[in-house]
PDB file of C-alpha atoms and ligand atoms in Angstrom:
ATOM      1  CA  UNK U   1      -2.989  30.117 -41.612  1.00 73.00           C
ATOM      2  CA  UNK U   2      -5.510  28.151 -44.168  1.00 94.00           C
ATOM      3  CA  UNK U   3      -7.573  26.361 -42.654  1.00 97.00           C
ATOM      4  CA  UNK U   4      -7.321  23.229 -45.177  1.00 98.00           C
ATOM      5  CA  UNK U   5      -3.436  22.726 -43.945  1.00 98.00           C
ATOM      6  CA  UNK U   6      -2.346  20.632 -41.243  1.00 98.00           C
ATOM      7  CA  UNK U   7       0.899  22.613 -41.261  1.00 98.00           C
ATOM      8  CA  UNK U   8       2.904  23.501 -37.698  1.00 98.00           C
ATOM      9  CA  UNK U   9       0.383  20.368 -35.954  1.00 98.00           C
ATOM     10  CA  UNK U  10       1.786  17.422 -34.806  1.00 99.00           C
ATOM     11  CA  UNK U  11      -0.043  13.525 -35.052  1.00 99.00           C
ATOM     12  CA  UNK U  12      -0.165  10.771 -33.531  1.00 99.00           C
ATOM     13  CA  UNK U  13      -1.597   7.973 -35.756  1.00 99.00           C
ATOM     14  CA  UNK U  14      -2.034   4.132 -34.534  1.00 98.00           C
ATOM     15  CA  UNK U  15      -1.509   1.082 -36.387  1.00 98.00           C
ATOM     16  CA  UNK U  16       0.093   3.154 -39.790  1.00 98.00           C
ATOM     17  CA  UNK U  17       2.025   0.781 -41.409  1.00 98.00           C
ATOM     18  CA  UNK U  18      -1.082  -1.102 -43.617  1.00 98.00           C
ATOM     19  CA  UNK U  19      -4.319  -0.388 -44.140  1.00 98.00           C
ATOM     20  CA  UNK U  20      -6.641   2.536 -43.063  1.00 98.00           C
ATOM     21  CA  UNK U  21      -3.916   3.514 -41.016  1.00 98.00           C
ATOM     22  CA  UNK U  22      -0.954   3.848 -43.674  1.00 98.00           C
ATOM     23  CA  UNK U  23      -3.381   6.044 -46.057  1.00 98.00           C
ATOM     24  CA  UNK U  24      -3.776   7.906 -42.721  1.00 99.00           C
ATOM     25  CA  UNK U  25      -0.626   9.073 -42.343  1.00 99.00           C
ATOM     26  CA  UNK U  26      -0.070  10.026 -45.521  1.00 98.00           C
ATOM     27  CA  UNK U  27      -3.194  11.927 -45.867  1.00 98.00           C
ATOM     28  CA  UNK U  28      -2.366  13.855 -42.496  1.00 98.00           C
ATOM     29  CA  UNK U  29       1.360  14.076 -43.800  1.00 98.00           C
ATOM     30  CA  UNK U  30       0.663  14.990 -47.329  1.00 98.00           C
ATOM     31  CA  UNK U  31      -1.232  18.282 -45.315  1.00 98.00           C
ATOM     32  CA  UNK U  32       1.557  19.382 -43.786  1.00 98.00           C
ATOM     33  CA  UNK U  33       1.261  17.232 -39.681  1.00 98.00           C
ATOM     34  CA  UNK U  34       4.517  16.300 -38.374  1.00 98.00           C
ATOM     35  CA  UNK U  35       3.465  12.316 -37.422  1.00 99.00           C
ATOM     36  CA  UNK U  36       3.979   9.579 -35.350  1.00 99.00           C
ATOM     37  CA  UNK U  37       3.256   6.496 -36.198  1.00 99.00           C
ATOM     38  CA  UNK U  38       2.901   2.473 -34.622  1.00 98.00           C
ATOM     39  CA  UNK U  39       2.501  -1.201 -35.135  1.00 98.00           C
ATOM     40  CA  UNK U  40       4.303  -4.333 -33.769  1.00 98.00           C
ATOM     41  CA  UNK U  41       5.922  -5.136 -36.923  1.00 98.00           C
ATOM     42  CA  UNK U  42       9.496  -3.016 -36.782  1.00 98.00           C
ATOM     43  CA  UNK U  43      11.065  -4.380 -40.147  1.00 98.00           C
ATOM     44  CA  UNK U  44       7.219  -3.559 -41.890  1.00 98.00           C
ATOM     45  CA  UNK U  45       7.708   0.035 -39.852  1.00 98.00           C
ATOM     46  CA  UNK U  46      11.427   0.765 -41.236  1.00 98.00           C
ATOM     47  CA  UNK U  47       9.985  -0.170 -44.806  1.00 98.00           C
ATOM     48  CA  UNK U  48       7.492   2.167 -44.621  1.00 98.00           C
ATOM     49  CA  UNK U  49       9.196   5.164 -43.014  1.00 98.00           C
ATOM     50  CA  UNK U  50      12.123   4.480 -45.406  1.00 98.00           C
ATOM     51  CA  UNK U  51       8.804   5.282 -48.514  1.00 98.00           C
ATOM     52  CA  UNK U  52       7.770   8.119 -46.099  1.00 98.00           C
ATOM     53  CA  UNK U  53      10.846   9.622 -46.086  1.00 98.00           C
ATOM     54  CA  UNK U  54      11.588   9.155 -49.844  1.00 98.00           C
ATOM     55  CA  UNK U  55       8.108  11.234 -50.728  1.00 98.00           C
ATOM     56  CA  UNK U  56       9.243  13.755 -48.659  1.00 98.00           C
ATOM     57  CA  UNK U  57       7.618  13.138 -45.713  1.00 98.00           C
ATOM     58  CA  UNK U  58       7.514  14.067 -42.207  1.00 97.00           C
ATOM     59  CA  UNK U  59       6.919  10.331 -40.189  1.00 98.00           C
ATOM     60  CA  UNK U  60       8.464   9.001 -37.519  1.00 98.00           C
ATOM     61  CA  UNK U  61       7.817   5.498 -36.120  1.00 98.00           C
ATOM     62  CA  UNK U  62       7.595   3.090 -32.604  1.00 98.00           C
ATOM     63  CA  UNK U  63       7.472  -0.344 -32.510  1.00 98.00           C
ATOM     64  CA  UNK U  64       4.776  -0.426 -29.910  1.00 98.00           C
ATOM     65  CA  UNK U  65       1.889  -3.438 -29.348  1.00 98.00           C
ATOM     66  CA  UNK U  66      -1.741  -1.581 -28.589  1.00 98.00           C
ATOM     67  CA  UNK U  67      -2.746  -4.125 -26.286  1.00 98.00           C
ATOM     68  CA  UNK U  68      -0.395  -3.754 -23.892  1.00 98.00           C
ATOM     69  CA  UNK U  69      -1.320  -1.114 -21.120  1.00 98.00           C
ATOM     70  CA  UNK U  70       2.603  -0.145 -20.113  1.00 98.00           C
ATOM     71  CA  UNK U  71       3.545  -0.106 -24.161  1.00 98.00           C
ATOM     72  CA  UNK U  72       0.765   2.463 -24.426  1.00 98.00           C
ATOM     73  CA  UNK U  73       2.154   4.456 -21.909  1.00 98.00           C
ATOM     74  CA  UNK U  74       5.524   4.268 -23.011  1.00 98.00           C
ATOM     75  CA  UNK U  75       4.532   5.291 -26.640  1.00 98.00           C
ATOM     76  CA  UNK U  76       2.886   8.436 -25.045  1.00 98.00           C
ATOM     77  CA  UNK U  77       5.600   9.731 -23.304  1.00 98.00           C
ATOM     78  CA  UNK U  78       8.240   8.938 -26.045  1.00 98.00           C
ATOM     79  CA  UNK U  79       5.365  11.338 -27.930  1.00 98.00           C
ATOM     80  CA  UNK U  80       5.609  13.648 -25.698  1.00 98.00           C
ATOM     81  CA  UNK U  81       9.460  14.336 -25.920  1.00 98.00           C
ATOM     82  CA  UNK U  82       9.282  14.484 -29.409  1.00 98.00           C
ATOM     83  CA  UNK U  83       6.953  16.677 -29.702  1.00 98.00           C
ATOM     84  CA  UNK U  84       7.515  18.943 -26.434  1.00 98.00           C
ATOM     85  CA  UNK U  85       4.217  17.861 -24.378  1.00 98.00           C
ATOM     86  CA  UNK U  86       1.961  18.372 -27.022  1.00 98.00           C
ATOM     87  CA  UNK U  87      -0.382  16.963 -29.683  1.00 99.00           C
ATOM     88  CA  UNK U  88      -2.918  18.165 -31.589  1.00 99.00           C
ATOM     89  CA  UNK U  89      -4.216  15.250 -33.375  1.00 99.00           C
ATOM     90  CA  UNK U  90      -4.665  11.480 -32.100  1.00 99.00           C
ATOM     91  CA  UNK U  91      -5.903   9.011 -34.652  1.00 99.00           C
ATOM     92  CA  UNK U  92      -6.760   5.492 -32.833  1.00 99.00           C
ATOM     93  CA  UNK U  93      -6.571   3.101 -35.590  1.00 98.00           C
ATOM     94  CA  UNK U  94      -5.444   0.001 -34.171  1.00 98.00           C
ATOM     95  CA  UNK U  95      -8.538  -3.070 -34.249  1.00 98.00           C
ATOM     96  CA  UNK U  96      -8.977  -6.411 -35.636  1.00 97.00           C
ATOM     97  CA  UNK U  97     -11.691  -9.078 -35.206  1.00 95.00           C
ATOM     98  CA  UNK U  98     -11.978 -12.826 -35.784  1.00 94.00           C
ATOM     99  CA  UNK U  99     -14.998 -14.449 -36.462  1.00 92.00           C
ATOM    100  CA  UNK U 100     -16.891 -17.013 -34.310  1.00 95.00           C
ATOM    101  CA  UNK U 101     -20.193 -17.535 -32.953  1.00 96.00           C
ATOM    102  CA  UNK U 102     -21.151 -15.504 -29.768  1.00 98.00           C
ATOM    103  CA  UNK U 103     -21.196 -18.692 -27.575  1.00 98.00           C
ATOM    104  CA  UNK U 104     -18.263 -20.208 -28.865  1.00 98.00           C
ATOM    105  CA  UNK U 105     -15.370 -16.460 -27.570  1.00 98.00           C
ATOM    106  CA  UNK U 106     -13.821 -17.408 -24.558  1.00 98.00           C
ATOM    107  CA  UNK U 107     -12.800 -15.065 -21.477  1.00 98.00           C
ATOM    108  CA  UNK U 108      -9.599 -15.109 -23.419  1.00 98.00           C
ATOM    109  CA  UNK U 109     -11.031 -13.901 -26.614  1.00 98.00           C
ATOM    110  CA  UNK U 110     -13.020 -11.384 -24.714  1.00 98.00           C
ATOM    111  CA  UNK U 111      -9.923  -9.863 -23.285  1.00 98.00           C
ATOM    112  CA  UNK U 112      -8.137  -9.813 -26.527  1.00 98.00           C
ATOM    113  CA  UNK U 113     -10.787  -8.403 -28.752  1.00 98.00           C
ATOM    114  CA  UNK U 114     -12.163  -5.622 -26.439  1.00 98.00           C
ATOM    115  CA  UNK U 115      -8.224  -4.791 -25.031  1.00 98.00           C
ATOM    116  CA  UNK U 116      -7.296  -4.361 -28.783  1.00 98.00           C
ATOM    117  CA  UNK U 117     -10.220  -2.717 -30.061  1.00 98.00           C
ATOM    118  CA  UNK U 118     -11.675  -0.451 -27.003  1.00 98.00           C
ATOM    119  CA  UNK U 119      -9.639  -0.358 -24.123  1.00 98.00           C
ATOM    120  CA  UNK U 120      -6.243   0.612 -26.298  1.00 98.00           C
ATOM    121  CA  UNK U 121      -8.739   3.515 -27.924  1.00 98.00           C
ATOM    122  CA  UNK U 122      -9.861   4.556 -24.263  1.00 98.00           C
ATOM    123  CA  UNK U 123      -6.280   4.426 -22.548  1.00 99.00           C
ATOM    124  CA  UNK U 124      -4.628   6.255 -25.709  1.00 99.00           C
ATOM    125  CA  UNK U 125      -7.675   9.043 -25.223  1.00 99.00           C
ATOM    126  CA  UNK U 126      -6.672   9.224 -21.517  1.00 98.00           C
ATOM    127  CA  UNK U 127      -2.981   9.619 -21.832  1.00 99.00           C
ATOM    128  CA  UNK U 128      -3.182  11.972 -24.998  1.00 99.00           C
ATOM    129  CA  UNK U 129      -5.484  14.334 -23.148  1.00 99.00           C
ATOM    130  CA  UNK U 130      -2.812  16.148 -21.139  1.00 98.00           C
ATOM    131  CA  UNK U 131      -0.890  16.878 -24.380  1.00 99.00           C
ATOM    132  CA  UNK U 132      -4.227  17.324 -26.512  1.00 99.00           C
ATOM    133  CA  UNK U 133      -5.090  20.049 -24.112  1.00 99.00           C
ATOM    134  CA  UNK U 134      -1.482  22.067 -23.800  1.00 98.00           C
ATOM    135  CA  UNK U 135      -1.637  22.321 -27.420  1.00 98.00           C
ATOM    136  CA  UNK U 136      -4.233  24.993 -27.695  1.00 98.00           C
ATOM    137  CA  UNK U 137      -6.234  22.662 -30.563  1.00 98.00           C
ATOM    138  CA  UNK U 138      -6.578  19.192 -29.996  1.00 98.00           C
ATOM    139  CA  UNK U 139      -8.521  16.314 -32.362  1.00 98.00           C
ATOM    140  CA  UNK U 140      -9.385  13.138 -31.501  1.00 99.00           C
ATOM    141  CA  UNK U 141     -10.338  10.786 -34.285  1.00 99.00           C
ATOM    142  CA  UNK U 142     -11.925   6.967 -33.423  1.00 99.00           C
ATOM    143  CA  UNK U 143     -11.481   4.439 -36.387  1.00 98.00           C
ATOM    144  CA  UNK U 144     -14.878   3.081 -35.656  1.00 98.00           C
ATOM    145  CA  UNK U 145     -16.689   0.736 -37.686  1.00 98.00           C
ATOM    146  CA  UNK U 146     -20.027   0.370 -39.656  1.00 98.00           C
ATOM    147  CA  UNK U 147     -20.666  -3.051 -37.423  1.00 97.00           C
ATOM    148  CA  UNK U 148     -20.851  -0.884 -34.681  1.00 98.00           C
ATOM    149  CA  UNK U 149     -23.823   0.858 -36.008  1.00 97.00           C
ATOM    150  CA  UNK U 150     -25.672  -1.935 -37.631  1.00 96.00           C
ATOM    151  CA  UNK U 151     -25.777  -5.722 -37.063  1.00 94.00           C
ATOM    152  CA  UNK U 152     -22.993  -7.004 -39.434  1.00 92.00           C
ATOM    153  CA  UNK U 153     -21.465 -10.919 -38.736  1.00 91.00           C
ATOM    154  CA  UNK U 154     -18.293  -9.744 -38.337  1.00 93.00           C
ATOM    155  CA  UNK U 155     -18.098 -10.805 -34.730  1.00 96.00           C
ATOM    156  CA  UNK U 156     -19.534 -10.120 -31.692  1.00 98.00           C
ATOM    157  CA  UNK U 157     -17.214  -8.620 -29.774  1.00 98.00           C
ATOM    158  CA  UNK U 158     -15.712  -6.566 -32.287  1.00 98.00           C
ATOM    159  CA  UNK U 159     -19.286  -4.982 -33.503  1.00 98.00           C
ATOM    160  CA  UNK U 160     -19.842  -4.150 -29.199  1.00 98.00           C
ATOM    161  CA  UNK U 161     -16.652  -2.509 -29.577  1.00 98.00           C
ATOM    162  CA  UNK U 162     -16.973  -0.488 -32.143  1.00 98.00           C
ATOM    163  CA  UNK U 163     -20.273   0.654 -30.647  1.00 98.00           C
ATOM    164  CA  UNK U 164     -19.106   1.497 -27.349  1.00 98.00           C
ATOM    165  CA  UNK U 165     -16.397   3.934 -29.495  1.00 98.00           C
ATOM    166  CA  UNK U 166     -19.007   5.993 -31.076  1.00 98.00           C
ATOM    167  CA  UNK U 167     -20.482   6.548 -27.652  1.00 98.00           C
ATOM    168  CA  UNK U 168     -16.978   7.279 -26.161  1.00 98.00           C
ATOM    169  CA  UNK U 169     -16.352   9.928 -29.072  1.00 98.00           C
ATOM    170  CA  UNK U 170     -19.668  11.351 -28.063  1.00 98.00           C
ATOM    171  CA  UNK U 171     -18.985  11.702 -23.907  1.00 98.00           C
ATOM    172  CA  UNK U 172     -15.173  13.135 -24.928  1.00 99.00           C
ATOM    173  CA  UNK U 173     -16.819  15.415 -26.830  1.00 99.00           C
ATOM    174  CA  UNK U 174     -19.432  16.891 -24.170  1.00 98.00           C
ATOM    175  CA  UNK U 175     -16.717  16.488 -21.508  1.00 98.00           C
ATOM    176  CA  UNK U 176     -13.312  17.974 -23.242  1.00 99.00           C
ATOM    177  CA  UNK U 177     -15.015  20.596 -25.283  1.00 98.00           C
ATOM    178  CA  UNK U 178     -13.705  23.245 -22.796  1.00 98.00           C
ATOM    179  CA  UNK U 179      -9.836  22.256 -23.176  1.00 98.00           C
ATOM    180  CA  UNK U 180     -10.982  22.429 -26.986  1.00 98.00           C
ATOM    181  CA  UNK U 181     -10.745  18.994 -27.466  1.00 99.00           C
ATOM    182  CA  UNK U 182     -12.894  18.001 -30.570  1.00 99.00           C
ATOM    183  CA  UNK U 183     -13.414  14.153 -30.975  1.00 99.00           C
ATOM    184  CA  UNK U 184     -15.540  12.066 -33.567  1.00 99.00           C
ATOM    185  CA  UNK U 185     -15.806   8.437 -34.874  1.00 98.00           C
ATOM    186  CA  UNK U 186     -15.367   7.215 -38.544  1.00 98.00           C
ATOM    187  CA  UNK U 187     -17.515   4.289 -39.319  1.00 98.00           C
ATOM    188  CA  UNK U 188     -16.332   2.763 -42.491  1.00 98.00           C
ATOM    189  CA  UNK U 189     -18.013  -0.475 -44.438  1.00 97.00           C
ATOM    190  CA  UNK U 190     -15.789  -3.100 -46.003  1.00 97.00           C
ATOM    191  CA  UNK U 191     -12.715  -1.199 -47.220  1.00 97.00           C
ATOM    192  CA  UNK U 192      -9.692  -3.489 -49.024  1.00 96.00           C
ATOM    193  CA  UNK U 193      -7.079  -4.161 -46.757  1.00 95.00           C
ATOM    194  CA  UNK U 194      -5.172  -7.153 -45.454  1.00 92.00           C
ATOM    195  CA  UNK U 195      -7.366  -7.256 -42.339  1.00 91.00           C
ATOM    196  CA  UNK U 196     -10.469  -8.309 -44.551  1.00 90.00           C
ATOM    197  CA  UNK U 197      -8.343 -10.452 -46.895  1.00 84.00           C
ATOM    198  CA  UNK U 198      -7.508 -11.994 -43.221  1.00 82.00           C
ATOM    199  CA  UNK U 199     -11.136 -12.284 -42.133  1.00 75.00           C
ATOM    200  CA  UNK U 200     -12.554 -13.607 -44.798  1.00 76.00           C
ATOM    201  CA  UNK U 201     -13.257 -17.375 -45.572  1.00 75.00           C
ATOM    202  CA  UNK U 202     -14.461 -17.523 -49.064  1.00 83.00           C
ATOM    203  CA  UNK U 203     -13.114 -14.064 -50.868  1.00 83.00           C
ATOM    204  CA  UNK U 204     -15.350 -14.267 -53.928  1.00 87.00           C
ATOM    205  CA  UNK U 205     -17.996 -14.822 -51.989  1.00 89.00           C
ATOM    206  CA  UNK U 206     -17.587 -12.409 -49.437  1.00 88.00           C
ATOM    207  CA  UNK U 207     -17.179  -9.911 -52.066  1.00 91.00           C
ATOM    208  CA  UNK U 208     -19.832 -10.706 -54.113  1.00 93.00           C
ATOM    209  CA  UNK U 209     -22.608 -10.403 -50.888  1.00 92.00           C
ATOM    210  CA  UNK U 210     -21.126  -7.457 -49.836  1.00 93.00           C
ATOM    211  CA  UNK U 211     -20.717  -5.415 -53.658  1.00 94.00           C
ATOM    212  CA  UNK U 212     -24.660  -7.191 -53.580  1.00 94.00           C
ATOM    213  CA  UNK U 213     -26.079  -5.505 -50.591  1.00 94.00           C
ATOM    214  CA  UNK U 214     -24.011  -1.836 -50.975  1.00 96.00           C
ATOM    215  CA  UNK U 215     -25.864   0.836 -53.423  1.00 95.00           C
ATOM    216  CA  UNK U 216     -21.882   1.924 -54.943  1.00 97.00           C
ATOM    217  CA  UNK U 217     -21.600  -2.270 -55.590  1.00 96.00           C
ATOM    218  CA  UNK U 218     -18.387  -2.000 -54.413  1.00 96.00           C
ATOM    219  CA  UNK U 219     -15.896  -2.293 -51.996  1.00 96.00           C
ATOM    220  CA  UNK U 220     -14.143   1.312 -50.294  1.00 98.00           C
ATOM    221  CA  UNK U 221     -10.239   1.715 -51.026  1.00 98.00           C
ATOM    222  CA  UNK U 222      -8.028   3.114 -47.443  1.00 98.00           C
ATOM    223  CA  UNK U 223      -7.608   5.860 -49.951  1.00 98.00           C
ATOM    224  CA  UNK U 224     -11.315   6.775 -49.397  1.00 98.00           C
ATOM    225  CA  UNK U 225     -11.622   6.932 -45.416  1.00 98.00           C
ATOM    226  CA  UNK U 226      -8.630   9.109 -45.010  1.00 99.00           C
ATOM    227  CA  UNK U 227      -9.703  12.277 -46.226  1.00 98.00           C
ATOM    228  CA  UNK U 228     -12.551  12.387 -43.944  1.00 98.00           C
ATOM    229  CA  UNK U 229     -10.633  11.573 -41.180  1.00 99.00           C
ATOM    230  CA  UNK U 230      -7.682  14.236 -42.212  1.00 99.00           C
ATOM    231  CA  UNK U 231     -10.757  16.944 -42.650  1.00 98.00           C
ATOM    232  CA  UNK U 232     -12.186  16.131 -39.054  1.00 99.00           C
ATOM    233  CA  UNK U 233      -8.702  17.668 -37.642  1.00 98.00           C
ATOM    234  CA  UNK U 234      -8.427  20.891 -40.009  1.00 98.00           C
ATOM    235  CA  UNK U 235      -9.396  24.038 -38.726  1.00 98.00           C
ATOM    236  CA  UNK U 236     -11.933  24.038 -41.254  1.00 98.00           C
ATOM    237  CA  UNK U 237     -13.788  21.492 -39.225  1.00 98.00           C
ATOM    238  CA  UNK U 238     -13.834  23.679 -36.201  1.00 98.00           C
ATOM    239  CA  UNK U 239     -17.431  23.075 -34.937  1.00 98.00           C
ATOM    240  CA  UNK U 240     -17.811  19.419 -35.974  1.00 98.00           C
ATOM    241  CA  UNK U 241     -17.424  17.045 -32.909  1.00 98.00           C
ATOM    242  CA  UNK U 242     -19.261  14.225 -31.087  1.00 98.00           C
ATOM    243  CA  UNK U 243     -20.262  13.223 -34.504  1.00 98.00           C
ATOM    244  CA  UNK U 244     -20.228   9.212 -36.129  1.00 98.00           C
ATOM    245  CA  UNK U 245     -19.904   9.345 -39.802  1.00 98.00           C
ATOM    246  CA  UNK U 246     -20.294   6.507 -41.898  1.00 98.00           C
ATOM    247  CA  UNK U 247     -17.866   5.980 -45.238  1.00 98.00           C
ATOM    248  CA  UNK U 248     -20.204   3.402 -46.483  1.00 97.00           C
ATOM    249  CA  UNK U 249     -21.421   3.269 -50.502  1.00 97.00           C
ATOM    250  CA  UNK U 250     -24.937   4.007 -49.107  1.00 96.00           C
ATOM    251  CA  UNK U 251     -24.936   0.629 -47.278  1.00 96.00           C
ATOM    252  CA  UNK U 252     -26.499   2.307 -44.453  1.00 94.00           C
ATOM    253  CA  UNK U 253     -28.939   4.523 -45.839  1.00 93.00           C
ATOM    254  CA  UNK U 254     -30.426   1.663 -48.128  1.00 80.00           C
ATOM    255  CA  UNK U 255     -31.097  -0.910 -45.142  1.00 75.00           C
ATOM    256  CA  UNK U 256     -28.370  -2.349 -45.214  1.00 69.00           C
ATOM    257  CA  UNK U 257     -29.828  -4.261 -48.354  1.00 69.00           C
TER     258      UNK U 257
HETATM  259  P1  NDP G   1      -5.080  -3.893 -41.049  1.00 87.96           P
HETATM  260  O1  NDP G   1      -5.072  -5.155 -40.258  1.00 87.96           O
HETATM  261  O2  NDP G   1      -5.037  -3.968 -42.513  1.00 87.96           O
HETATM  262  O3  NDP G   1      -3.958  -2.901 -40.502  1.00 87.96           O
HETATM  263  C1  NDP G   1      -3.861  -2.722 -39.124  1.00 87.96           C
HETATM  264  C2  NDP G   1      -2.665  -1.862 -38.784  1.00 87.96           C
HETATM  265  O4  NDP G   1      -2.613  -1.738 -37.358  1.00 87.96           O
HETATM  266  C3  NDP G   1      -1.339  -2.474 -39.189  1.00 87.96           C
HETATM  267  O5  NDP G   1      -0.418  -1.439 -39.393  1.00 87.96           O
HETATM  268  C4  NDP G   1      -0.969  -3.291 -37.945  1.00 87.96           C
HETATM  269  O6  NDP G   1       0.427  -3.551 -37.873  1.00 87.96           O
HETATM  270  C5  NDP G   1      -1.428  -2.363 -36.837  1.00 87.96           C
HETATM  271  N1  NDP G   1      -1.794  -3.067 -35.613  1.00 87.96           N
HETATM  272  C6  NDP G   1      -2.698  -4.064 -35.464  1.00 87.96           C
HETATM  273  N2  NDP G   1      -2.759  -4.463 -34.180  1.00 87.96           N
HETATM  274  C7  NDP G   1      -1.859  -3.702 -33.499  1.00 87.96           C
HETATM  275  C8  NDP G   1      -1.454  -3.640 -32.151  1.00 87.96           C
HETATM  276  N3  NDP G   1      -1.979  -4.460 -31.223  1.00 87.96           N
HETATM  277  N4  NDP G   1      -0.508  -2.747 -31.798  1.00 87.96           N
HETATM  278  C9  NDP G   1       0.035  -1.922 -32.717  1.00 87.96           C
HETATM  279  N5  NDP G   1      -0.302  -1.927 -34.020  1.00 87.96           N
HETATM  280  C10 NDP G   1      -1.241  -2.815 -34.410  1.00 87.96           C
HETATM  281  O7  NDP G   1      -6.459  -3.164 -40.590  1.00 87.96           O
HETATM  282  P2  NDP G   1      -7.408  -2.133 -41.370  1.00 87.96           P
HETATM  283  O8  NDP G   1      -6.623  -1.066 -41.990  1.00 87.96           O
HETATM  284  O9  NDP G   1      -8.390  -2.898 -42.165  1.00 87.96           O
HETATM  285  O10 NDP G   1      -8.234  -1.563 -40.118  1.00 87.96           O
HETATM  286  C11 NDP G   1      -7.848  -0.393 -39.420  1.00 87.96           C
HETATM  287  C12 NDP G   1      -9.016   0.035 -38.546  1.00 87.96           C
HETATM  288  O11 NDP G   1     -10.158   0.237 -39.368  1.00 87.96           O
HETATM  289  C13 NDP G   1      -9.427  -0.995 -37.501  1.00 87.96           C
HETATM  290  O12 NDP G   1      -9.816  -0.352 -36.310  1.00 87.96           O
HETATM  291  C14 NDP G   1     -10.609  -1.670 -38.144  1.00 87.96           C
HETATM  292  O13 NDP G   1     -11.489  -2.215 -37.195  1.00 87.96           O
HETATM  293  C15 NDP G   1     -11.238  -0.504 -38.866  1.00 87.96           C
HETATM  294  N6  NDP G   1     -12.140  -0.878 -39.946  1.00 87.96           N
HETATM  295  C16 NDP G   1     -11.690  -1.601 -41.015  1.00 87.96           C
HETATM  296  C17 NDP G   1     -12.575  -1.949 -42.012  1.00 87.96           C
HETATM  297  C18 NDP G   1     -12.162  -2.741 -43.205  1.00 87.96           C
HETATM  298  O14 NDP G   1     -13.050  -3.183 -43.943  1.00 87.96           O
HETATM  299  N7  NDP G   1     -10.885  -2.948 -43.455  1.00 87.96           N
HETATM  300  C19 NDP G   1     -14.001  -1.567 -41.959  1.00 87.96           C
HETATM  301  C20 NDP G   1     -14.340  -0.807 -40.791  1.00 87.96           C
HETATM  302  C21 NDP G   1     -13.433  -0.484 -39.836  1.00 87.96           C
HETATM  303  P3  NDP G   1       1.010  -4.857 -37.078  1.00 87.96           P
HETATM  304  O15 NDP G   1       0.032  -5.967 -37.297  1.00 87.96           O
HETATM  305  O16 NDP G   1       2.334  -5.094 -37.680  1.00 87.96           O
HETATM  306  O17 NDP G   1       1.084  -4.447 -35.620  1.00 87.96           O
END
């Protein structure tokens, strides 16, 4: 078997239908994974399974919210029948953020922001492990952020988030090594996607700071994040895990400035 082919693994990858997440599945697809997909959005899920299906291939999709702790569930076990109680690869994709200033989030926003971002990442971990474990070779990949390695006003809540992944990919790593469980975290900069055309208030503006303080004086493309992610589950990445890599320009090796 080579070990730059996903082919005979199976996927699961959240949040696939824009974004990080769509280039995702491709990637892992393109490689040869059988995957399963999410988002809430079931005529935007039909559309793109429908493309999937016309480049030939393999995808399968749930309608499925993230936040919710019984959808989670029942997304994992419809997983599990499809793919006979195992998984080798879980990418948690699903997160969002809105902006406002740290004493303005309610207990409501709290709850919403860390459900979406960490607790749907944790839970998915959790109920993957079982079927991580029975497949013999088992990757976990966190969709992480660069705000959760550096101060970026991109939110509070979101940023403490994305921090508290990086440490959770480190502790799976340490404690699932011996079921050969492999995790790591992604931490990408601004990439285009509707979530930052969302997020931003002033786009020319935004863009112009951000292409300003990045050595590549640019913004990344979805395109760009998924090949890391689809080389942390080969084979060929076999003794990489624990690790937070950033997909950045250089905007964290130049200070951020
Ligand atoms: P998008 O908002 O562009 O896409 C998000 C995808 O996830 C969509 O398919 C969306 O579908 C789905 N999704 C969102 N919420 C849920 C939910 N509760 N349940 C199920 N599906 C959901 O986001 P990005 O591609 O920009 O971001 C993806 C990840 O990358 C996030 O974790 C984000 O924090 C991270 N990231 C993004 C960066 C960027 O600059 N874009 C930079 C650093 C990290 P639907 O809404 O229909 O459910």
């Amino acid at each position: 078997k080579s070990r730059w082919s996903l082919v005979g693994m199976t996927a699961v990858v959240t949040g696939g239908t824009r974004g990080i997440g769509c280039a995702v599945v491709e990637e892992l697809a393109e490689l040869g994974a059988v995957v399963h997909t999410c988002s809430r959005n079931e005529v935007e899920l039909n559309q793109r399974l429908q493309e999937w299906s016309a480049k030939g291939l393999t995808v399968t999709g749930s309608v499925c919210d993230l936040a919710s702790r019984p959808q989670r569930e029942q997304l994992i076990g419809k997983v599990s029948l499809l793919f006979g109680g195992k998984l080798n690869i879980l990418i948690n994709n699903v997160g969002t953020t809105y902006h406002k200033r740290t004493t303005d989030y309610t207990a409501d926003d709290y709850s919403f922001l860390m459900g979406t971002n960490l607790e749907s990442c944790f839970h998915m971990s959790q109920l993957a492990h079982p079927l991580l474990k029975a497949s013999g070779v088992g990757s976990i990949v966190f969709i992480s952020s660069v705000a959760g390695l550096v101060s970026v006003d991109v939110g509070t809540l979101y940023c403490a988030a994305k921090g508290a992944i990086n440490q959770l990919a480190k502790n799976l790593a340490c404690e699932w090594a011996k079921d050969n469980i492999r995790t790591n975290s992604v931490a990408p900069w601004v990439i285009k996607t509707p979530l930052v055309d969302q997020v931003m208030d002033d786009k020319n503006k935004f863009t112009s700071d951000v292409e300003s303080r990045t050595p590549m004086k640019r913004l990344g493309e979805a395109n760009e994040v998924s090949p890391l992610v689809a080389f942390l589950c080969l084979p060929a990445a076999s003794y990489i895990t624990g690790q937070t890599i950033a997909i950045d320009g250089g905007f964290t090796v130049n200070d951020c400035f």
